[in-house]
Amino acid sequence: MANKMAACIFCKIVKGEIPCFKLFESDKALAFLDINPLSRGHALVIPKIHGEKLTDIPDDHLSELLPIAKKLAIASGAKDFNILQNNGRIAHQEVDHVHVHMIPKPNEEEGMGIRWPQQKTDMDKLKALAEEIKSKM
Ligand SMILES: [Zn+2]
């Protein structure tokens, strides 16, 4: 973990070792503009502590992220937008430090494109799955 943190670009941004276009900061979180934006106003919110995936960050450090994403959405003036948080390479996570994207969607071409491969619904299997997941929470 220590080596990963030392190399982590977002930890370096938190420490001020790499500059960013900072938009908001609190004790536990930092928000800044994405340097490879999908649209005007595309911003990131990160916890200040290092964790690769959502499941690695304590709840009290996660709870600020969504309200900050909401502030960014309002301040950007975006009417339509996506809030996105990817975990793992095949889920399109490129930086291994938890981050929430706020991506304005001003038109069909800019912002996020989504492929939504809906699966055929089997109500009995869904019911069994719900029971399985509930039993583990
Ligand atoms: Zn980090």
PDB file of C-alpha atoms and ligand atoms in Angstrom:
ATOM      1  CA  MET A   1       0.000   0.000   0.000  1.00  0.00           C
ATOM      2  CA  ALA A   2       2.772   2.458   0.917  1.00  0.00           C
ATOM      3  CA  ASN A   3       4.534   2.009  -2.437  1.00  0.00           C
ATOM      4  CA  LYS A   4       1.275   2.367  -4.330  1.00  0.00           C
ATOM      5  CA  MET A   5       0.548   5.612  -2.464  1.00  0.00           C
ATOM      6  CA  ALA A   6       4.013   6.983  -3.270  1.00  0.00           C
ATOM      7  CA  ALA A   7       3.395   6.459  -6.978  1.00  0.00           C
ATOM      8  CA  CYS A   8      -0.256   7.513  -6.934  1.00  0.00           C
ATOM      9  CA  ILE A   9      -0.873  10.616  -9.038  1.00  0.00           C
ATOM     10  CA  PHE A  10      -3.961  11.603  -7.014  1.00  0.00           C
ATOM     11  CA  CYS A  11      -2.074  11.271  -3.700  1.00  0.00           C
ATOM     12  CA  LYS A  12       0.545  13.595  -5.217  1.00  0.00           C
ATOM     13  CA  ILE A  13      -2.197  16.073  -6.127  1.00  0.00           C
ATOM     14  CA  VAL A  14      -3.541  15.892  -2.538  1.00  0.00           C
ATOM     15  CA  LYS A  15      -0.027  16.620  -1.204  1.00  0.00           C
ATOM     16  CA  GLY A  16       0.449  19.480  -3.682  1.00  0.00           C
ATOM     17  CA  GLU A  17       3.342  17.719  -5.411  1.00  0.00           C
ATOM     18  CA  ILE A  18       1.447  17.830  -8.709  1.00  0.00           C
ATOM     19  CA  PRO A  19      -0.660  20.877  -9.588  1.00  0.00           C
ATOM     20  CA  CYS A  20      -4.367  20.712 -10.324  1.00  0.00           C
ATOM     21  CA  PHE A  21      -7.181  23.095 -11.159  1.00  0.00           C
ATOM     22  CA  LYS A  22      -8.671  22.885  -7.677  1.00  0.00           C
ATOM     23  CA  LEU A  23     -12.402  23.544  -7.378  1.00  0.00           C
ATOM     24  CA  PHE A  24     -13.208  22.584  -3.789  1.00  0.00           C
ATOM     25  CA  GLU A  25     -11.453  21.197  -0.730  1.00  0.00           C
ATOM     26  CA  SER A  26     -12.484  19.939   2.691  1.00  0.00           C
ATOM     27  CA  ASP A  27     -10.636  18.010   5.411  1.00  0.00           C
ATOM     28  CA  LYS A  28     -11.441  14.698   3.738  1.00  0.00           C
ATOM     29  CA  ALA A  29     -11.986  15.443   0.055  1.00  0.00           C
ATOM     30  CA  LEU A  30     -10.651  17.367  -2.912  1.00  0.00           C
ATOM     31  CA  ALA A  31     -12.314  18.330  -6.218  1.00  0.00           C
ATOM     32  CA  PHE A  32     -10.537  19.439  -9.381  1.00  0.00           C
ATOM     33  CA  LEU A  33     -10.997  19.617 -13.146  1.00  0.00           C
ATOM     34  CA  ASP A  34     -10.304  16.456 -15.145  1.00  0.00           C
ATOM     35  CA  ILE A  35      -7.344  17.205 -17.448  1.00  0.00           C
ATOM     36  CA  ASN A  36      -8.769  14.920 -20.149  1.00  0.00           C
ATOM     37  CA  PRO A  37     -12.372  16.126 -20.032  1.00  0.00           C
ATOM     38  CA  LEU A  38     -15.255  14.482 -21.859  1.00  0.00           C
ATOM     39  CA  SER A  39     -17.085  17.817 -21.762  1.00  0.00           C
ATOM     40  CA  ARG A  40     -16.735  21.365 -20.387  1.00  0.00           C
ATOM     41  CA  GLY A  41     -16.796  21.238 -16.587  1.00  0.00           C
ATOM     42  CA  HIS A  42     -15.871  17.539 -16.254  1.00  0.00           C
ATOM     43  CA  ALA A  43     -14.539  17.328 -12.690  1.00  0.00           C
ATOM     44  CA  LEU A  44     -13.313  14.735 -10.201  1.00  0.00           C
ATOM     45  CA  VAL A  45     -13.950  14.381  -6.483  1.00  0.00           C
ATOM     46  CA  ILE A  46     -11.500  12.248  -4.519  1.00  0.00           C
ATOM     47  CA  PRO A  47     -11.071  11.220  -0.888  1.00  0.00           C
ATOM     48  CA  LYS A  48      -7.787  12.554   0.512  1.00  0.00           C
ATOM     49  CA  ILE A  49      -6.851   9.129   1.837  1.00  0.00           C
ATOM     50  CA  HIS A  50      -5.595   6.538  -0.627  1.00  0.00           C
ATOM     51  CA  GLY A  51      -7.770   3.588  -1.592  1.00  0.00           C
ATOM     52  CA  GLU A  52      -7.942   1.830  -4.909  1.00  0.00           C
ATOM     53  CA  LYS A  53     -11.636   0.963  -4.947  1.00  0.00           C
ATOM     54  CA  LEU A  54     -14.823   2.199  -3.309  1.00  0.00           C
ATOM     55  CA  THR A  55     -14.680  -0.805  -0.996  1.00  0.00           C
ATOM     56  CA  ASP A  56     -11.242   0.302   0.309  1.00  0.00           C
ATOM     57  CA  ILE A  57     -12.423   3.677   1.666  1.00  0.00           C
ATOM     58  CA  PRO A  58     -14.057   4.059   5.125  1.00  0.00           C
ATOM     59  CA  ASP A  59     -17.659   5.304   5.041  1.00  0.00           C
ATOM     60  CA  ASP A  60     -16.859   8.584   6.812  1.00  0.00           C
ATOM     61  CA  HIS A  61     -14.460   9.479   3.982  1.00  0.00           C
ATOM     62  CA  LEU A  62     -16.961   8.471   1.293  1.00  0.00           C
ATOM     63  CA  SER A  63     -19.911  10.399   2.635  1.00  0.00           C
ATOM     64  CA  GLU A  64     -18.635  13.802   1.457  1.00  0.00           C
ATOM     65  CA  LEU A  65     -18.015  12.780  -2.137  1.00  0.00           C
ATOM     66  CA  LEU A  66     -21.586  12.846  -3.448  1.00  0.00           C
ATOM     67  CA  PRO A  67     -22.575  16.190  -1.876  1.00  0.00           C
ATOM     68  CA  ILE A  68     -19.428  17.719  -3.439  1.00  0.00           C
ATOM     69  CA  ALA A  69     -20.318  16.182  -6.828  1.00  0.00           C
ATOM     70  CA  LYS A  70     -23.737  17.825  -6.420  1.00  0.00           C
ATOM     71  CA  LYS A  71     -22.112  21.226  -5.766  1.00  0.00           C
ATOM     72  CA  LEU A  72     -19.950  20.768  -8.872  1.00  0.00           C
ATOM     73  CA  ALA A  73     -22.972  19.887 -10.990  1.00  0.00           C
ATOM     74  CA  ILE A  74     -24.809  23.002  -9.828  1.00  0.00           C
ATOM     75  CA  ALA A  75     -21.780  25.279 -10.226  1.00  0.00           C
ATOM     76  CA  SER A  76     -21.003  23.940 -13.724  1.00  0.00           C
ATOM     77  CA  GLY A  77     -24.448  24.984 -14.879  1.00  0.00           C
ATOM     78  CA  ALA A  78     -24.973  21.559 -16.400  1.00  0.00           C
ATOM     79  CA  LYS A  79     -28.633  20.756 -17.023  1.00  0.00           C
ATOM     80  CA  ASP A  80     -27.861  17.115 -17.778  1.00  0.00           C
ATOM     81  CA  PHE A  81     -24.883  15.269 -16.340  1.00  0.00           C
ATOM     82  CA  ASN A  82     -23.583  11.869 -15.199  1.00  0.00           C
ATOM     83  CA  ILE A  83     -22.062  10.936 -11.847  1.00  0.00           C
ATOM     84  CA  LEU A  84     -19.683   8.028 -12.336  1.00  0.00           C
ATOM     85  CA  GLN A  85     -17.367   6.018 -10.113  1.00  0.00           C
ATOM     86  CA  ASN A  86     -15.411   3.185 -11.764  1.00  0.00           C
ATOM     87  CA  ASN A  87     -13.735   0.285  -9.946  1.00  0.00           C
ATOM     88  CA  GLY A  88     -11.193  -1.880 -11.773  1.00  0.00           C
ATOM     89  CA  ARG A  89      -9.599  -1.850 -15.234  1.00  0.00           C
ATOM     90  CA  ILE A  90     -12.385  -3.530 -17.170  1.00  0.00           C
ATOM     91  CA  ALA A  91     -14.789  -1.125 -15.481  1.00  0.00           C
ATOM     92  CA  HIS A  92     -12.738   1.743 -17.008  1.00  0.00           C
ATOM     93  CA  GLN A  93     -10.880   2.842 -13.858  1.00  0.00           C
ATOM     94  CA  GLU A  94      -7.624   4.431 -15.070  1.00  0.00           C
ATOM     95  CA  VAL A  95      -6.227   5.902 -11.829  1.00  0.00           C
ATOM     96  CA  ASP A  96      -6.100   3.505  -8.872  1.00  0.00           C
ATOM     97  CA  HIS A  97      -7.324   6.039  -6.300  1.00  0.00           C
ATOM     98  CA  VAL A  98     -11.076   6.275  -5.760  1.00  0.00           C
ATOM     99  CA  HIS A  99     -12.637   9.144  -7.707  1.00  0.00           C
ATOM    100  CA  VAL A 100     -16.122  10.280  -8.549  1.00  0.00           C
ATOM    101  CA  HIS A 101     -16.642  11.907 -11.944  1.00  0.00           C
ATOM    102  CA  MET A 102     -19.125  14.724 -12.514  1.00  0.00           C
ATOM    103  CA  ILE A 103     -19.535  14.827 -16.284  1.00  0.00           C
ATOM    104  CA  PRO A 104     -21.804  17.424 -17.895  1.00  0.00           C
ATOM    105  CA  LYS A 105     -23.791  16.047 -20.867  1.00  0.00           C
ATOM    106  CA  PRO A 106     -24.485  19.124 -23.009  1.00  0.00           C
ATOM    107  CA  ASN A 107     -25.374  17.163 -26.162  1.00  0.00           C
ATOM    108  CA  GLU A 108     -25.236  13.685 -27.748  1.00  0.00           C
ATOM    109  CA  GLU A 109     -21.587  14.023 -28.835  1.00  0.00           C
ATOM    110  CA  GLU A 110     -19.959  15.448 -25.689  1.00  0.00           C
ATOM    111  CA  GLY A 111     -19.877  13.963 -22.206  1.00  0.00           C
ATOM    112  CA  MET A 112     -20.346  10.336 -21.403  1.00  0.00           C
ATOM    113  CA  GLY A 113     -21.464   7.664 -23.840  1.00  0.00           C
ATOM    114  CA  ILE A 114     -23.096   4.654 -22.242  1.00  0.00           C
ATOM    115  CA  ARG A 115     -23.571   1.118 -23.493  1.00  0.00           C
ATOM    116  CA  TRP A 116     -26.394  -0.432 -21.472  1.00  0.00           C
ATOM    117  CA  PRO A 117     -26.577  -4.150 -22.286  1.00  0.00           C
ATOM    118  CA  GLN A 118     -29.802  -5.124 -20.550  1.00  0.00           C
ATOM    119  CA  GLN A 119     -30.190  -8.803 -19.803  1.00  0.00           C
ATOM    120  CA  LYS A 120     -33.376 -10.847 -20.182  1.00  0.00           C
ATOM    121  CA  THR A 121     -35.346 -10.763 -16.934  1.00  0.00           C
ATOM    122  CA  ASP A 122     -36.138 -13.968 -15.056  1.00  0.00           C
ATOM    123  CA  MET A 123     -38.192 -12.958 -11.983  1.00  0.00           C
ATOM    124  CA  ASP A 124     -37.468 -16.178 -10.078  1.00  0.00           C
ATOM    125  CA  LYS A 125     -33.722 -15.758 -10.550  1.00  0.00           C
ATOM    126  CA  LEU A 126     -33.962 -12.070  -9.595  1.00  0.00           C
ATOM    127  CA  LYS A 127     -35.829 -13.003  -6.402  1.00  0.00           C
ATOM    128  CA  ALA A 128     -33.178 -15.609  -5.495  1.00  0.00           C
ATOM    129  CA  LEU A 129     -30.412 -13.116  -6.226  1.00  0.00           C
ATOM    130  CA  ALA A 130     -32.054 -10.468  -4.028  1.00  0.00           C
ATOM    131  CA  GLU A 131     -32.232 -12.970  -1.171  1.00  0.00           C
ATOM    132  CA  GLU A 132     -28.599 -13.965  -1.678  1.00  0.00           C
ATOM    133  CA  ILE A 133     -27.341 -10.372  -1.648  1.00  0.00           C
ATOM    134  CA  LYS A 134     -29.539  -9.367   1.311  1.00  0.00           C
ATOM    135  CA  SER A 135     -28.196 -12.286   3.343  1.00  0.00           C
ATOM    136  CA  LYS A 136     -24.644 -10.936   2.932  1.00  0.00           C
ATOM    137  CA  MET A 137     -25.337  -7.319   3.902  1.00  0.00           C
TER     138      MET A 137
HETATM  139 ZN    ZN B   1      -3.730   7.703  -3.996  1.00  0.00          ZN
END
